[in-house]
């Protein structure tokens, strides 16, 4: 496929995924009460900690090295090695979780059976499915990637609905529907990926035995700083759920997390779309390259990514008043300012995630540790000291301030490692494109203080068209002219 075909396939796939995400959040907040939605997010936060600390660093390393391994015919062996690692870490995580659940709890009531089933299902099967699909994308098999990704989401949504309708409207059943879907898709995606991986032409295992790129020491050196960073990131983004949960405020967890998910879901969907399209090119540009070439690759990445994120952030912030009427059930629609706050937080977070890609290019994740620690400390301190004043405002302000400090510190540290440049000109250009939309939505918010569903849908659709036009204007220089290895993007 050429670049335009790549973008078209991924865009269609991402649109379908976003539709699935919107319907899923709407139905989640319709079928489940706020306290059950709160339980849903608390349980997922436990899974996110183990996945982020023990599994995601290895997944990122596999993504970073897959192309090199496949060129050498070693990818099949390392995929099997990765699967064995997942089994070990899932068993370890299960033991640790059950002990913690027995001694302290997790901020909500959940049985040992359900906690075990959900943890094993997510850490093992959901991770394997995600890895198989991501590898298909990195190797250029876009259609398979888009097809299986969407089938996973839509099957999961259908199964979750059936489970909560015919058994009980509880968080556990909703989560388990997604796990069942991932198991089904894993069988097909793993079979197809296995056939597409290159096999070494040598009949012996000498290249595999001599290759140290997936040895314990190499992966440990890469993963430990990232695992520590992810742990701090988890504290930054998830800790409020447990603080509220242990104070018997599961309903507040549900209300805040649902509102936050409106903005975060759109931003993450866009981040994934961009990554699905651009990351394979980025990884090719940094494979076996020196520092200067890696810096050039990242500067081009930032020139493309950060302005697009600014446009998305402004679109969601200004549309918050209307988006919440579309995305969530009626019990969750009274907190549009959470969507606004979440959009600001996610914009800063995603700008910070671009620096993560620079650290990944260097295979030196130590750059991220101290900034993430300071950011997490700011969040925890802010929430603990101001939670009683206004829980939602406390969480939003603390998270936003923590991310701003984190991004500034990472930028300062990274410039000592790579000659990277923040795309200030394109940053302000992208913001200026959205000024007419900012003015218009402010007027509409005043004129329509309590919009209904149709009014909200009309405003969001118009805003979406405007946002896409702005994205086209800011992105056409790199999207249609090709990814150049040298020079700046105009």
Tab-separated table of C-alpha atoms in Angstrom:
chain	number	residue	atom	x	y	z
A	1	UNK	CA	0.000	0.000	0.000
A	2	UNK	CA	1.086	3.597	-0.560
A	3	UNK	CA	0.724	6.262	2.105
A	4	UNK	CA	-2.691	7.465	0.973
A	5	UNK	CA	-4.082	3.923	0.958
A	6	UNK	CA	-2.528	3.345	4.383
A	7	UNK	CA	-4.152	6.464	5.761
A	8	UNK	CA	-7.524	5.624	4.197
A	9	UNK	CA	-7.635	2.089	5.598
A	10	UNK	CA	-6.558	3.232	9.050
A	11	UNK	CA	-8.977	6.169	9.010
A	12	UNK	CA	-11.939	3.946	8.143
A	13	UNK	CA	-10.895	1.497	10.830
A	14	UNK	CA	-10.442	4.229	13.412
A	15	UNK	CA	-13.823	5.784	12.612
A	16	UNK	CA	-15.481	2.412	13.204
A	17	UNK	CA	-13.518	2.020	16.437
A	18	UNK	CA	-14.581	5.466	17.609
A	19	UNK	CA	-18.212	4.642	16.848
A	20	UNK	CA	-17.829	1.445	18.872
A	21	UNK	CA	-16.224	3.392	21.718
A	22	UNK	CA	-19.018	5.993	21.742
A	23	UNK	CA	-21.727	3.336	21.748
A	24	UNK	CA	-19.870	1.336	24.390
A	25	UNK	CA	-19.540	4.289	26.774
A	26	UNK	CA	-23.160	5.303	26.191
A	27	UNK	CA	-24.417	1.776	26.888
A	28	UNK	CA	-22.062	1.289	29.844
A	29	UNK	CA	-23.474	4.417	31.482
A	30	UNK	CA	-27.027	3.358	30.570
A	31	UNK	CA	-27.018	-0.255	31.752
A	32	UNK	CA	-24.837	0.292	34.839
A	33	UNK	CA	-25.488	2.592	37.787
A	34	UNK	CA	-22.815	5.179	38.752
A	35	UNK	CA	-21.459	3.001	41.580
A	36	UNK	CA	-21.093	0.025	39.195
A	37	UNK	CA	-19.356	2.243	36.645
A	38	UNK	CA	-17.060	3.301	39.486
A	39	UNK	CA	-16.351	-0.366	40.276
A	40	UNK	CA	-15.674	-0.968	36.580
A	41	UNK	CA	-12.968	1.704	36.480
A	42	UNK	CA	-11.424	0.659	39.812
A	43	UNK	CA	-11.070	-2.964	38.657
A	44	UNK	CA	-9.565	-1.839	35.351
A	45	UNK	CA	-7.089	0.345	37.247
A	46	UNK	CA	-5.755	-2.716	39.067
A	47	UNK	CA	-5.260	-4.438	35.710
A	48	UNK	CA	-3.657	-1.288	34.313
A	49	UNK	CA	-1.039	-1.262	37.086
A	50	UNK	CA	0.181	-4.793	36.417
A	51	UNK	CA	-0.032	-4.341	32.666
A	52	UNK	CA	1.757	-1.013	32.740
A	53	UNK	CA	4.549	-2.008	35.098
A	54	UNK	CA	5.279	-5.599	34.056
A	55	UNK	CA	3.985	-6.011	30.499
A	56	UNK	CA	3.829	-2.730	28.560
A	57	UNK	CA	7.606	-2.112	28.721
A	58	UNK	CA	8.236	-5.496	27.110
A	59	UNK	CA	5.504	-4.872	24.526
A	60	UNK	CA	7.133	-1.574	23.591
A	61	UNK	CA	10.517	-3.258	23.309
A	62	UNK	CA	9.032	-5.940	21.042
A	63	UNK	CA	7.456	-3.235	18.848
A	64	UNK	CA	10.753	-1.359	18.732
A	65	UNK	CA	12.755	-4.452	17.679
A	66	UNK	CA	10.222	-6.412	15.599
A	67	UNK	CA	11.330	-5.124	12.200
A	68	UNK	CA	14.982	-5.871	12.965
A	69	UNK	CA	14.160	-9.371	14.243
A	70	UNK	CA	11.984	-10.117	11.239
A	71	UNK	CA	14.744	-9.076	8.832
A	72	UNK	CA	17.033	-11.539	10.616
A	73	UNK	CA	14.417	-14.325	10.637
A	74	UNK	CA	14.256	-14.429	14.444
A	75	UNK	CA	10.798	-12.972	15.087
A	76	UNK	CA	8.971	-16.297	15.520
A	77	UNK	CA	11.319	-17.449	18.246
A	78	UNK	CA	11.040	-14.167	20.085
A	79	UNK	CA	7.247	-14.160	19.859
A	80	UNK	CA	7.221	-17.542	21.604
A	81	UNK	CA	9.645	-16.220	24.195
A	82	UNK	CA	7.367	-13.237	24.738
A	83	UNK	CA	4.328	-15.515	25.238
A	84	UNK	CA	6.185	-17.547	27.872
A	85	UNK	CA	7.101	-14.329	29.673
A	86	UNK	CA	3.437	-13.306	29.727
A	87	UNK	CA	2.440	-16.598	31.341
A	88	UNK	CA	5.019	-16.152	34.107
A	89	UNK	CA	4.126	-12.543	34.809
A	90	UNK	CA	0.387	-13.312	34.803
A	91	UNK	CA	0.902	-16.031	37.414
A	92	UNK	CA	3.024	-13.683	39.541
A	93	UNK	CA	0.464	-10.875	39.226
A	94	UNK	CA	-2.384	-13.196	40.179
A	95	UNK	CA	-0.667	-14.306	43.389
A	96	UNK	CA	0.211	-10.735	44.315
A	97	UNK	CA	-3.320	-9.475	43.619
A	98	UNK	CA	-5.035	-12.163	45.679
A	99	UNK	CA	-2.731	-11.480	48.626
A	100	UNK	CA	-3.372	-7.740	48.388
A	101	UNK	CA	-7.116	-8.320	48.003
A	102	UNK	CA	-7.140	-10.461	51.145
A	103	UNK	CA	-5.090	-8.069	53.283
A	104	UNK	CA	-6.170	-4.617	52.117
A	105	UNK	CA	-8.850	-4.779	49.412
A	106	UNK	CA	-8.815	-2.605	46.287
A	107	UNK	CA	-11.340	0.079	47.179
A	108	UNK	CA	-14.375	-1.916	46.021
A	109	UNK	CA	-15.923	-5.312	46.707
A	110	UNK	CA	-14.970	-8.010	44.205
A	111	UNK	CA	-14.803	-11.784	44.645
A	112	UNK	CA	-11.604	-13.807	44.318
A	113	UNK	CA	-13.102	-15.685	41.361
A	114	UNK	CA	-13.941	-12.554	39.402
A	115	UNK	CA	-10.682	-10.798	40.224
A	116	UNK	CA	-8.696	-13.862	39.129
A	117	UNK	CA	-10.679	-14.350	35.917
A	118	UNK	CA	-10.496	-10.698	34.901
A	119	UNK	CA	-6.801	-10.345	35.723
A	120	UNK	CA	-5.723	-13.503	33.862
A	121	UNK	CA	-7.993	-12.700	30.926
A	122	UNK	CA	-6.628	-9.186	30.522
A	123	UNK	CA	-2.940	-9.708	31.261
A	124	UNK	CA	-2.631	-12.846	29.152
A	125	UNK	CA	-5.256	-12.964	26.425
A	126	UNK	CA	-5.998	-9.266	25.880
A	127	UNK	CA	-2.260	-8.499	25.863
A	128	UNK	CA	-1.525	-11.285	23.384
A	129	UNK	CA	-4.326	-10.142	21.095
A	130	UNK	CA	-3.138	-6.542	21.208
A	131	UNK	CA	0.437	-7.604	20.492
A	132	UNK	CA	-0.566	-9.762	17.523
A	133	UNK	CA	-2.614	-6.936	16.015
A	134	UNK	CA	0.077	-4.329	16.642
A	135	UNK	CA	2.680	-6.562	14.996
A	136	UNK	CA	0.471	-7.004	11.939
A	137	UNK	CA	0.284	-3.228	11.656
A	138	UNK	CA	4.030	-2.682	12.121
A	139	UNK	CA	4.747	-5.224	9.383
A	140	UNK	CA	2.418	-3.341	7.027
A	141	UNK	CA	-0.656	-5.606	7.006
A	142	UNK	CA	-3.108	-2.756	7.530
A	143	UNK	CA	-6.295	-4.491	6.402
A	144	UNK	CA	-5.862	-7.442	8.759
A	145	UNK	CA	-5.024	-5.027	11.567
A	146	UNK	CA	-8.104	-2.858	11.009
A	147	UNK	CA	-10.418	-5.839	10.495
A	148	UNK	CA	-9.391	-7.738	13.624
A	149	UNK	CA	-9.217	-4.625	15.798
A	150	UNK	CA	-12.782	-3.690	14.926
A	151	UNK	CA	-14.073	-7.230	15.296
A	152	UNK	CA	-12.542	-7.349	18.773
A	153	UNK	CA	-14.355	-4.179	19.828
A	154	UNK	CA	-17.730	-4.938	18.277
A	155	UNK	CA	-17.818	-8.571	19.412
A	156	UNK	CA	-16.804	-7.459	22.894
A	157	UNK	CA	-19.568	-4.862	23.024
A	158	UNK	CA	-22.203	-7.357	21.874
A	159	UNK	CA	-21.097	-10.017	24.368
A	160	UNK	CA	-20.957	-7.497	27.233
A	161	UNK	CA	-24.525	-6.376	26.507
A	162	UNK	CA	-25.741	-9.973	26.493
A	163	UNK	CA	-24.011	-10.734	29.783
A	164	UNK	CA	-25.392	-7.717	31.674
A	165	UNK	CA	-28.868	-8.247	30.211
A	166	UNK	CA	-29.179	-11.965	30.913
A	167	UNK	CA	-27.087	-12.272	34.097
A	168	UNK	CA	-26.575	-9.075	36.095
A	169	UNK	CA	-25.805	-5.387	35.361
A	170	UNK	CA	-22.462	-5.573	37.139
A	171	UNK	CA	-19.004	-4.309	36.207
A	172	UNK	CA	-17.536	-7.825	36.151
A	173	UNK	CA	-19.857	-9.064	33.414
A	174	UNK	CA	-19.223	-6.011	31.252
A	175	UNK	CA	-15.446	-6.492	31.480
A	176	UNK	CA	-15.678	-10.225	30.820
A	177	UNK	CA	-17.455	-9.647	27.511
A	178	UNK	CA	-14.344	-7.918	26.178
A	179	UNK	CA	-12.118	-10.755	27.378
A	180	UNK	CA	-14.195	-13.375	25.546
A	181	UNK	CA	-13.981	-11.336	22.346
A	182	UNK	CA	-10.193	-11.029	22.635
A	183	UNK	CA	-9.798	-14.783	23.064
A	184	UNK	CA	-11.781	-15.415	19.869
A	185	UNK	CA	-9.812	-12.892	17.798
A	186	UNK	CA	-6.482	-14.091	19.231
A	187	UNK	CA	-6.929	-17.503	17.613
A	188	UNK	CA	-7.260	-15.993	14.130
A	189	UNK	CA	-4.762	-13.120	14.398
A	190	UNK	CA	-1.982	-15.272	15.879
A	191	UNK	CA	-2.387	-17.851	13.101
A	192	UNK	CA	-2.169	-15.199	10.361
A	193	UNK	CA	0.764	-13.344	11.948
A	194	UNK	CA	2.726	-16.579	12.404
A	195	UNK	CA	2.486	-17.325	8.684
A	196	UNK	CA	3.700	-13.835	7.808
A	197	UNK	CA	6.785	-13.744	10.031
A	198	UNK	CA	10.100	-14.387	8.286
A	199	UNK	CA	11.999	-17.570	9.053
A	200	UNK	CA	15.796	-17.710	9.147
A	201	UNK	CA	17.362	-19.403	6.128
A	202	UNK	CA	19.878	-21.084	8.429
A	203	UNK	CA	18.890	-24.548	9.563
A	204	UNK	CA	20.647	-24.206	12.910
A	205	UNK	CA	19.851	-21.989	15.881
A	206	UNK	CA	23.214	-20.226	15.830
A	207	UNK	CA	21.845	-16.782	14.847
A	208	UNK	CA	19.211	-17.034	17.589
A	209	UNK	CA	21.726	-18.195	20.195
A	210	UNK	CA	24.215	-15.478	19.252
A	211	UNK	CA	21.608	-12.723	19.194
A	212	UNK	CA	21.387	-10.934	22.544
A	213	UNK	CA	18.739	-8.350	21.653
A	214	UNK	CA	16.072	-10.142	23.721
A	215	UNK	CA	18.327	-11.317	26.517
A	216	UNK	CA	17.327	-10.747	30.130
A	217	UNK	CA	19.951	-8.060	30.738
A	218	UNK	CA	19.132	-6.078	27.587
A	219	UNK	CA	15.381	-6.156	28.168
A	220	UNK	CA	15.829	-5.506	31.901
A	221	UNK	CA	17.950	-2.434	31.182
A	222	UNK	CA	15.299	-1.119	28.801
A	223	UNK	CA	12.263	-2.074	30.895
A	224	UNK	CA	13.110	-1.143	34.470
A	225	UNK	CA	13.207	2.643	33.942
A	226	UNK	CA	10.050	2.398	31.848
A	227	UNK	CA	8.307	0.204	34.450
A	228	UNK	CA	9.155	2.712	37.179
A	229	UNK	CA	7.956	5.532	34.935
A	230	UNK	CA	4.692	3.720	34.212
A	231	UNK	CA	4.191	3.146	37.929
A	232	UNK	CA	4.436	6.886	38.528
A	233	UNK	CA	2.208	7.505	35.503
A	234	UNK	CA	-0.373	5.138	36.995
A	235	UNK	CA	-0.279	7.068	40.269
A	236	UNK	CA	-0.698	10.250	38.234
A	237	UNK	CA	-3.769	9.069	36.324
A	238	UNK	CA	-5.439	6.334	38.377
A	239	UNK	CA	-4.788	7.029	42.064
A	240	UNK	CA	-7.877	9.219	42.503
A	241	UNK	CA	-10.091	6.190	41.848
A	242	UNK	CA	-8.721	4.349	44.871
A	243	UNK	CA	-8.691	7.439	47.075
A	244	UNK	CA	-12.405	7.900	46.376
A	245	UNK	CA	-13.099	4.152	46.448
A	246	UNK	CA	-11.572	3.611	49.885
A	247	UNK	CA	-13.740	6.515	51.081
A	248	UNK	CA	-16.865	4.658	49.861
A	249	UNK	CA	-17.415	7.117	47.017
A	250	UNK	CA	-17.661	4.673	44.111
A	251	UNK	CA	-20.445	6.769	42.584
A	252	UNK	CA	-18.076	9.764	42.342
A	253	UNK	CA	-15.484	7.518	40.695
A	254	UNK	CA	-18.111	6.515	38.141
A	255	UNK	CA	-19.234	10.079	37.446
A	256	UNK	CA	-15.722	11.472	37.082
A	257	UNK	CA	-14.293	8.548	35.112
A	258	UNK	CA	-17.244	8.521	32.705
A	259	UNK	CA	-16.906	12.248	32.043
A	260	UNK	CA	-13.151	11.969	31.714
A	261	UNK	CA	-13.552	9.060	29.283
A	262	UNK	CA	-15.525	11.244	26.875
A	263	UNK	CA	-12.486	13.439	26.220
A	264	UNK	CA	-9.859	10.770	26.808
A	265	UNK	CA	-11.599	8.310	24.496
A	266	UNK	CA	-11.517	10.735	21.564
A	267	UNK	CA	-7.935	11.817	22.243
A	268	UNK	CA	-6.690	8.250	22.655
A	269	UNK	CA	-8.509	7.192	19.491
A	270	UNK	CA	-6.746	9.955	17.576
A	271	UNK	CA	-3.412	9.099	19.205
A	272	UNK	CA	-3.852	5.474	18.169
A	273	UNK	CA	-4.807	6.415	14.616
A	274	UNK	CA	-1.755	8.614	14.283
A	275	UNK	CA	0.468	5.953	15.827
A	276	UNK	CA	-0.940	3.200	13.635
A	277	UNK	CA	-0.131	5.253	10.562
A	278	UNK	CA	3.121	6.957	11.556
A	279	UNK	CA	4.854	4.611	14.030
A	280	UNK	CA	5.883	1.995	11.444
A	281	UNK	CA	7.608	4.774	9.463
A	282	UNK	CA	9.150	6.192	12.636
A	283	UNK	CA	10.533	2.817	13.718
A	284	UNK	CA	11.984	2.303	10.239
A	285	UNK	CA	13.660	5.727	10.381
A	286	UNK	CA	15.359	5.026	13.736
A	287	UNK	CA	16.308	1.387	13.134
A	288	UNK	CA	20.119	1.056	13.440
A	289	UNK	CA	20.578	4.849	13.200
A	290	UNK	CA	22.861	7.264	15.078
A	291	UNK	CA	21.767	10.045	17.456
A	292	UNK	CA	21.582	12.745	14.815
A	293	UNK	CA	19.379	10.646	12.539
A	294	UNK	CA	17.139	9.706	15.469
A	295	UNK	CA	16.770	13.379	16.387
A	296	UNK	CA	15.791	14.235	12.803
A	297	UNK	CA	13.210	11.433	12.857
A	298	UNK	CA	11.730	12.654	16.157
A	299	UNK	CA	11.641	16.300	15.069
A	300	UNK	CA	9.615	15.260	12.034
A	301	UNK	CA	7.377	13.149	14.280
A	302	UNK	CA	6.765	16.086	16.653
A	303	UNK	CA	6.118	18.451	13.720
A	304	UNK	CA	3.335	16.130	12.594
A	305	UNK	CA	1.904	14.936	15.917
A	306	UNK	CA	1.855	17.896	18.312
A	307	UNK	CA	-0.063	20.394	16.095
A	308	UNK	CA	-2.686	17.735	15.389
A	309	UNK	CA	-3.088	17.092	19.113
A	310	UNK	CA	-3.588	20.817	19.763
A	311	UNK	CA	-6.426	20.900	17.226
A	312	UNK	CA	-8.088	17.858	18.810
A	313	UNK	CA	-7.702	19.295	22.301
A	314	UNK	CA	-9.329	22.600	21.345
A	315	UNK	CA	-12.165	20.810	19.520
A	316	UNK	CA	-13.026	18.644	22.544
A	317	UNK	CA	-12.628	21.458	25.088
A	318	UNK	CA	-14.979	23.742	23.200
A	319	UNK	CA	-17.478	20.945	22.481
A	320	UNK	CA	-17.588	19.592	26.055
A	321	UNK	CA	-21.011	21.139	26.740
A	322	UNK	CA	-22.451	19.156	23.812
A	323	UNK	CA	-20.301	16.011	23.750
A	324	UNK	CA	-21.440	14.842	27.174
A	325	UNK	CA	-25.070	14.775	25.982
A	326	UNK	CA	-24.099	12.319	23.237
A	327	UNK	CA	-21.539	10.078	24.888
A	328	UNK	CA	-23.028	9.152	28.284
A	329	UNK	CA	-26.373	8.193	29.798
A	330	UNK	CA	-28.653	10.712	31.468
A	331	UNK	CA	-27.360	9.874	34.968
A	332	UNK	CA	-23.885	11.123	33.978
A	333	UNK	CA	-24.656	14.311	31.999
A	334	UNK	CA	-24.432	16.980	34.700
A	335	UNK	CA	-20.648	17.402	34.720
A	336	UNK	CA	-19.541	18.861	31.334
A	337	UNK	CA	-16.665	20.695	33.040
A	338	UNK	CA	-15.068	17.285	33.651
A	339	UNK	CA	-14.930	16.795	29.862
A	340	UNK	CA	-13.355	20.235	29.470
A	341	UNK	CA	-10.769	19.537	32.171
A	342	UNK	CA	-10.039	16.108	30.732
A	343	UNK	CA	-9.442	17.592	27.268
A	344	UNK	CA	-6.846	20.001	28.662
A	345	UNK	CA	-5.182	17.229	30.667
A	346	UNK	CA	-5.104	14.823	27.728
A	347	UNK	CA	-3.671	17.470	25.410
A	348	UNK	CA	-0.721	18.045	27.732
A	349	UNK	CA	-0.361	14.301	28.325
A	350	UNK	CA	-0.186	13.518	24.618
A	351	UNK	CA	2.350	16.262	24.013
A	352	UNK	CA	4.379	14.528	26.719
A	353	UNK	CA	3.887	11.164	25.020
A	354	UNK	CA	5.790	12.471	21.992
A	355	UNK	CA	8.858	12.782	24.233
A	356	UNK	CA	8.288	9.183	25.223
A	357	UNK	CA	8.873	8.279	21.575
A	358	UNK	CA	12.197	10.138	21.650
A	359	UNK	CA	13.278	8.185	24.727
A	360	UNK	CA	12.154	5.005	22.983
A	361	UNK	CA	14.294	5.897	19.971
A	362	UNK	CA	17.305	6.137	22.267
A	363	UNK	CA	16.270	2.966	24.132
A	364	UNK	CA	16.968	4.986	27.263
A	365	UNK	CA	13.844	5.285	29.370
A	366	UNK	CA	15.710	6.648	32.417
A	367	UNK	CA	15.043	10.120	31.003
A	368	UNK	CA	11.390	9.775	32.027
A	369	UNK	CA	11.726	8.523	35.603
A	370	UNK	CA	12.386	11.689	37.637
A	371	UNK	CA	9.874	13.897	35.747
A	372	UNK	CA	7.133	11.282	36.129
A	373	UNK	CA	7.934	10.906	39.835
A	374	UNK	CA	7.653	14.656	40.398
A	375	UNK	CA	4.433	14.818	38.379
A	376	UNK	CA	2.882	11.948	40.354
A	377	UNK	CA	3.930	13.550	43.649
A	378	UNK	CA	2.243	16.813	42.641
A	379	UNK	CA	-0.977	14.960	41.792
A	380	UNK	CA	-1.094	12.982	45.043
A	381	UNK	CA	-0.241	16.018	47.165
A	382	UNK	CA	-2.833	18.144	45.391
A	383	UNK	CA	-5.630	15.577	45.700
A	384	UNK	CA	-4.972	14.743	49.351
A	385	UNK	CA	-4.850	18.413	50.394
A	386	UNK	CA	-7.846	19.721	48.417
A	387	UNK	CA	-10.174	16.729	47.900
A	388	UNK	CA	-12.584	17.774	50.650
A	389	UNK	CA	-13.076	21.229	49.097
A	390	UNK	CA	-14.273	20.017	45.686
A	391	UNK	CA	-13.400	16.435	44.643
A	392	UNK	CA	-13.723	16.924	40.880
A	393	UNK	CA	-11.930	20.283	40.708
A	394	UNK	CA	-9.207	18.923	42.983
A	395	UNK	CA	-8.520	15.989	40.673
A	396	UNK	CA	-8.587	18.046	37.452
A	397	UNK	CA	-6.285	20.826	38.678
A	398	UNK	CA	-3.850	18.397	40.320
A	399	UNK	CA	-3.583	16.181	37.228
A	400	UNK	CA	-3.183	19.135	34.856
A	401	UNK	CA	-0.478	20.770	36.950
A	402	UNK	CA	1.321	17.448	37.338
A	403	UNK	CA	1.404	16.877	33.575
A	404	UNK	CA	2.615	20.391	32.795
A	405	UNK	CA	5.537	20.012	35.205
A	406	UNK	CA	6.318	16.534	33.847
A	407	UNK	CA	6.429	17.688	30.211
A	408	UNK	CA	8.651	20.678	31.002
A	409	UNK	CA	11.116	18.517	32.950
A	410	UNK	CA	11.233	15.804	30.257
A	411	UNK	CA	11.885	18.450	27.599
A	412	UNK	CA	14.819	19.852	29.577
A	413	UNK	CA	16.329	16.411	30.242
A	414	UNK	CA	15.842	15.109	26.713
A	415	UNK	CA	17.677	18.033	25.127
A	416	UNK	CA	20.802	16.822	26.915
A	417	UNK	CA	20.494	13.481	25.087
A	418	UNK	CA	19.211	14.388	21.619
A	419	UNK	CA	19.132	17.639	19.591
A	420	UNK	CA	15.322	17.731	19.590
A	421	UNK	CA	13.235	20.823	18.854
A	422	UNK	CA	9.692	21.588	19.976
A	423	UNK	CA	7.582	22.708	16.962
A	424	UNK	CA	6.502	26.068	18.373
A	425	UNK	CA	5.628	27.655	15.008
A	426	UNK	CA	3.311	24.825	13.992
A	427	UNK	CA	1.952	24.655	17.562
A	428	UNK	CA	0.666	28.244	17.391
A	429	UNK	CA	-0.409	27.859	13.769
A	430	UNK	CA	-2.641	24.926	14.703
A	431	UNK	CA	-4.152	26.862	17.627
A	432	UNK	CA	-4.853	29.893	15.432
A	433	UNK	CA	-6.791	27.686	13.008
A	434	UNK	CA	-9.226	26.850	15.823
A	435	UNK	CA	-9.919	30.424	17.022
A	436	UNK	CA	-13.123	30.818	14.919
A	437	UNK	CA	-14.408	27.537	16.355
A	438	UNK	CA	-13.631	28.696	19.907
A	439	UNK	CA	-15.652	31.885	19.419
A	440	UNK	CA	-18.575	30.065	17.793
A	441	UNK	CA	-18.895	27.381	20.480
A	442	UNK	CA	-18.730	29.978	23.252
A	443	UNK	CA	-21.688	31.764	21.662
A	444	UNK	CA	-23.608	28.502	21.210
A	445	UNK	CA	-23.003	27.528	24.833
A	446	UNK	CA	-24.521	30.843	25.943
A	447	UNK	CA	-27.455	30.592	23.516
A	448	UNK	CA	-28.181	26.909	24.284
A	449	UNK	CA	-27.440	26.425	28.009
A	450	UNK	CA	-29.232	23.043	28.173
A	451	UNK	CA	-28.941	21.403	24.735
A	452	UNK	CA	-30.913	18.308	23.798
A	453	UNK	CA	-29.441	15.304	21.984
A	454	UNK	CA	-30.246	16.540	18.452
A	455	UNK	CA	-28.825	20.004	19.087
A	456	UNK	CA	-25.694	18.499	20.599
A	457	UNK	CA	-25.263	16.106	17.692
A	458	UNK	CA	-25.641	18.944	15.166
A	459	UNK	CA	-23.038	21.120	16.912
A	460	UNK	CA	-20.573	18.241	17.303
A	461	UNK	CA	-20.984	17.156	13.663
A	462	UNK	CA	-20.351	20.702	12.443
A	463	UNK	CA	-17.393	20.988	14.799
A	464	UNK	CA	-16.075	17.667	13.567
A	465	UNK	CA	-16.127	18.885	9.966
A	466	UNK	CA	-14.309	22.069	10.980
A	467	UNK	CA	-11.766	20.064	12.984
A	468	UNK	CA	-11.092	17.714	10.053
A	469	UNK	CA	-10.575	20.715	7.760
A	470	UNK	CA	-8.108	22.205	10.249
A	471	UNK	CA	-6.315	18.853	10.491
A	472	UNK	CA	-6.062	18.728	6.705
A	473	UNK	CA	-4.576	22.222	6.536
A	474	UNK	CA	-1.973	21.513	9.215
A	475	UNK	CA	-1.135	17.986	7.986
A	476	UNK	CA	-1.129	18.201	4.192
A	477	UNK	CA	2.549	19.213	4.069
A	478	UNK	CA	3.662	15.828	5.398
A	479	UNK	CA	0.723	13.597	4.553
A	480	UNK	CA	0.825	14.142	0.792
A	481	UNK	CA	4.441	15.037	0.148
A	482	UNK	CA	5.947	11.900	1.655
A	483	UNK	CA	8.023	11.305	4.731
A	484	UNK	CA	11.341	12.945	3.995
A	485	UNK	CA	14.399	11.716	5.895
A	486	UNK	CA	15.984	15.161	5.911
A	487	UNK	CA	14.798	18.678	6.320
A	488	UNK	CA	11.991	20.293	8.219
A	489	UNK	CA	8.293	20.177	7.513
A	490	UNK	CA	7.045	23.480	6.236
